[in-house]
JSON list of C-alpha atoms in Angstrom, two decimals:
[
{"chain": "J", "resi": 1, "resn": "MET", "atom": "CA", "xyz": [19.54, -2.35, 49.79]},
{"chain": "J", "resi": 2, "resn": "THR", "atom": "CA", "xyz": [18.23, -5.84, 50.02]},
{"chain": "J", "resi": 3, "resn": "LEU", "atom": "CA", "xyz": [18.53, -8.46, 47.30]},
{"chain": "J", "resi": 4, "resn": "VAL", "atom": "CA", "xyz": [14.85, -8.07, 46.35]},
{"chain": "J", "resi": 5, "resn": "GLU", "atom": "CA", "xyz": [15.17, -4.31, 45.96]},
{"chain": "J", "resi": 6, "resn": "THR", "atom": "CA", "xyz": [18.30, -4.73, 43.86]},
{"chain": "J", "resi": 7, "resn": "LEU", "atom": "CA", "xyz": [16.57, -7.23, 41.56]},
{"chain": "J", "resi": 8, "resn": "LEU", "atom": "CA", "xyz": [13.55, -4.95, 41.20]},
{"chain": "J", "resi": 9, "resn": "VAL", "atom": "CA", "xyz": [15.69, -1.94, 40.28]},
{"chain": "J", "resi": 10, "resn": "PHE", "atom": "CA", "xyz": [18.16, -3.67, 37.94]},
{"chain": "J", "resi": 11, "resn": "ALA", "atom": "CA", "xyz": [15.91, -6.37, 36.43]},
{"chain": "J", "resi": 12, "resn": "GLY", "atom": "CA", "xyz": [12.28, -5.45, 37.08]},
{"chain": "J", "resi": 13, "resn": "ILE", "atom": "CA", "xyz": [12.27, -1.90, 35.77]},
{"chain": "J", "resi": 14, "resn": "PRO", "atom": "CA", "xyz": [14.06, -2.72, 32.47]},
{"chain": "J", "resi": 15, "resn": "LEU", "atom": "CA", "xyz": [11.71, -5.69, 31.93]},
{"chain": "J", "resi": 16, "resn": "VAL", "atom": "CA", "xyz": [8.68, -3.46, 32.45]},
{"chain": "J", "resi": 17, "resn": "ILE", "atom": "CA", "xyz": [10.08, -0.90, 29.99]},
{"chain": "J", "resi": 18, "resn": "TYR", "atom": "CA", "xyz": [10.75, -3.60, 27.37]},
{"chain": "J", "resi": 19, "resn": "GLY", "atom": "CA", "xyz": [7.26, -5.00, 27.94]},
{"chain": "J", "resi": 20, "resn": "VAL", "atom": "CA", "xyz": [5.61, -1.62, 27.43]},
{"chain": "J", "resi": 21, "resn": "ILE", "atom": "CA", "xyz": [7.58, -1.02, 24.23]},
{"chain": "J", "resi": 22, "resn": "ALA", "atom": "CA", "xyz": [6.69, -4.50, 22.94]},
{"chain": "J", "resi": 23, "resn": "LEU", "atom": "CA", "xyz": [2.98, -3.92, 23.64]},
{"chain": "J", "resi": 24, "resn": "MET", "atom": "CA", "xyz": [3.09, -0.55, 21.89]},
{"chain": "J", "resi": 25, "resn": "THR", "atom": "CA", "xyz": [4.63, -2.05, 18.76]},
{"chain": "J", "resi": 26, "resn": "LEU", "atom": "CA", "xyz": [2.32, -5.10, 18.68]},
{"chain": "J", "resi": 27, "resn": "ARG", "atom": "CA", "xyz": [-0.84, -3.12, 19.45]},
{"chain": "J", "resi": 28, "resn": "GLU", "atom": "CA", "xyz": [-1.53, -2.42, 15.76]},
{"chain": "J", "resi": 29, "resn": "ASN", "atom": "CA", "xyz": [-1.28, -6.11, 14.86]},
{"chain": "J", "resi": 30, "resn": "PHE", "atom": "CA", "xyz": [-4.01, -7.00, 17.32]},
{"chain": "J", "resi": 31, "resn": "ALA", "atom": "CA", "xyz": [-6.34, -4.18, 16.25]},
{"chain": "J", "resi": 32, "resn": "LYS", "atom": "CA", "xyz": [-6.16, -4.69, 12.47]},
{"chain": "J", "resi": 33, "resn": "THR", "atom": "CA", "xyz": [-8.70, -6.62, 10.47]},
{"chain": "J", "resi": 34, "resn": "PRO", "atom": "CA", "xyz": [-7.49, -9.83, 8.83]},
{"chain": "J", "resi": 35, "resn": "ARG", "atom": "CA", "xyz": [-5.56, -9.37, 5.59]},
{"chain": "J", "resi": 36, "resn": "TYR", "atom": "CA", "xyz": [-6.45, -10.85, 2.23]},
{"chain": "J", "resi": 37, "resn": "ARG", "atom": "CA", "xyz": [-4.39, -13.92, 1.41]},
{"chain": "J", "resi": 38, "resn": "PRO", "atom": "CA", "xyz": [-4.01, -15.31, -2.13]},
{"chain": "J", "resi": 39, "resn": "GLY", "atom": "CA", "xyz": [-6.60, -17.96, -2.83]},
{"chain": "J", "resi": 40, "resn": "GLN", "atom": "CA", "xyz": [-9.20, -16.53, -0.48]},
{"chain": "J", "resi": 41, "resn": "GLU", "atom": "CA", "xyz": [-12.60, -15.38, -1.69]},
{"chain": "J", "resi": 42, "resn": "TRP", "atom": "CA", "xyz": [-12.62, -11.63, -2.45]},
{"chain": "J", "resi": 43, "resn": "GLU", "atom": "CA", "xyz": [-15.49, -10.16, -0.44]},
{"chain": "J", "resi": 44, "resn": "HIS", "atom": "CA", "xyz": [-15.32, -6.53, -1.56]},
{"chain": "J", "resi": 45, "resn": "PRO", "atom": "CA", "xyz": [-16.73, -4.70, -4.59]},
{"chain": "J", "resi": 46, "resn": "PRO", "atom": "CA", "xyz": [-14.29, -4.06, -7.46]},
{"chain": "J", "resi": 47, "resn": "VAL", "atom": "CA", "xyz": [-12.58, -0.66, -7.43]},
{"chain": "J", "resi": 48, "resn": "TRP", "atom": "CA", "xyz": [-10.76, 0.89, -10.36]},
{"chain": "J", "resi": 49, "resn": "TRP", "atom": "CA", "xyz": [-7.76, 2.95, -9.27]},
{"chain": "J", "resi": 50, "resn": "THR", "atom": "CA", "xyz": [-6.37, 5.87, -11.17]},
{"chain": "J", "resi": 51, "resn": "ALA", "atom": "CA", "xyz": [-3.55, 8.23, -10.31]},
{"chain": "J", "resi": 52, "resn": "ASN", "atom": "CA", "xyz": [-5.43, 11.11, -11.95]},
{"chain": "J", "resi": 53, "resn": "PRO", "atom": "CA", "xyz": [-9.09, 11.14, -10.85]},
{"chain": "J", "resi": 54, "resn": "ALA", "atom": "CA", "xyz": [-9.75, 14.22, -12.99]},
{"chain": "J", "resi": 55, "resn": "GLY", "atom": "CA", "xyz": [-8.71, 12.32, -16.10]},
{"chain": "J", "resi": 56, "resn": "LEU", "atom": "CA", "xyz": [-10.77, 9.25, -15.30]},
{"chain": "J", "resi": 57, "resn": "HIS", "atom": "CA", "xyz": [-13.66, 10.25, -17.53]},
{"chain": "J", "resi": 58, "resn": "ALA", "atom": "CA", "xyz": [-11.67, 12.20, -20.09]},
{"chain": "J", "resi": 59, "resn": "GLY", "atom": "CA", "xyz": [-12.43, 11.29, -23.66]},
{"chain": "J", "resi": 60, "resn": "HIS", "atom": "CA", "xyz": [-9.76, 9.06, -25.13]},
{"chain": "J", "resi": 61, "resn": "THR", "atom": "CA", "xyz": [-9.62, 8.73, -28.87]},
{"chain": "J", "resi": 62, "resn": "SER", "atom": "CA", "xyz": [-8.77, 5.50, -30.53]},
{"chain": "J", "resi": 63, "resn": "ALA", "atom": "CA", "xyz": [-6.22, 5.22, -33.28]},
{"chain": "J", "resi": 64, "resn": "ALA", "atom": "CA", "xyz": [-7.95, 6.37, -36.46]},
{"chain": "J", "resi": 65, "resn": "PRO", "atom": "CA", "xyz": [-6.62, 6.71, -40.01]},
{"chain": "J", "resi": 66, "resn": "ALA", "atom": "CA", "xyz": [-4.88, 10.04, -40.52]},
{"chain": "J", "resi": 67, "resn": "HIS", "atom": "CA", "xyz": [-5.96, 12.02, -43.60]},
{"chain": "J", "resi": 68, "resn": "ASP", "atom": "CA", "xyz": [-6.91, 9.74, -46.46]},
{"chain": "J", "resi": 69, "resn": "ASP", "atom": "CA", "xyz": [-4.19, 7.14, -45.96]},
{"chain": "J", "resi": 70, "resn": "ASP", "atom": "CA", "xyz": [-5.62, 3.98, -44.35]},
{"chain": "J", "resi": 71, "resn": "THR", "atom": "CA", "xyz": [-2.21, 2.62, -43.33]},
{"chain": "J", "resi": 72, "resn": "ALA", "atom": "CA", "xyz": [-1.00, 5.70, -41.42]},
{"chain": "J", "resi": 73, "resn": "LEU", "atom": "CA", "xyz": [-2.60, 5.79, -38.00]},
{"chain": "J", "resi": 74, "resn": "ARG", "atom": "CA", "xyz": [-2.93, 8.91, -35.90]},
{"chain": "J", "resi": 75, "resn": "ARG", "atom": "CA", "xyz": [-0.58, 8.91, -32.89]},
{"chain": "J", "resi": 76, "resn": "THR", "atom": "CA", "xyz": [-2.48, 9.12, -29.62]},
{"chain": "J", "resi": 77, "resn": "ALA", "atom": "CA", "xyz": [0.33, 8.25, -27.22]},
{"chain": "J", "resi": 78, "resn": "LYS", "atom": "CA", "xyz": [3.44, 10.24, -26.45]},
{"chain": "J", "resi": 79, "resn": "GLY", "atom": "CA", "xyz": [6.81, 9.17, -25.10]},
{"chain": "J", "resi": 80, "resn": "GLY", "atom": "CA", "xyz": [8.46, 5.87, -25.81]},
{"chain": "J", "resi": 81, "resn": "ALA", "atom": "CA", "xyz": [11.90, 4.39, -25.79]},
{"chain": "J", "resi": 82, "resn": "ARG", "atom": "CA", "xyz": [13.46, 7.48, -27.37]},
{"chain": "J", "resi": 83, "resn": "GLY", "atom": "CA", "xyz": [12.03, 9.75, -24.71]},
{"chain": "J", "resi": 84, "resn": "SER", "atom": "CA", "xyz": [10.55, 12.18, -27.23]},
{"chain": "J", "resi": 85, "resn": "TRP", "atom": "CA", "xyz": [7.75, 13.26, -24.96]}
]
């Protein structure tokens, strides 16, 4: 084998493989749209996110007086620090 063939086999082929892998990993960065950066103008309509789309329009009751006592409010939330869910 000549010196050129040796360099192509032992240096050229690995460099081509590394180049292909690098292009495959960087391909997504070139194809993506620009990201939002803090301080930029927000150009999209507002979207409210919810983890439960079915419960998005469910009727939620506000805290109302229970029975005739004005100081005792009806509990609408469950859980808490004690974990009594």
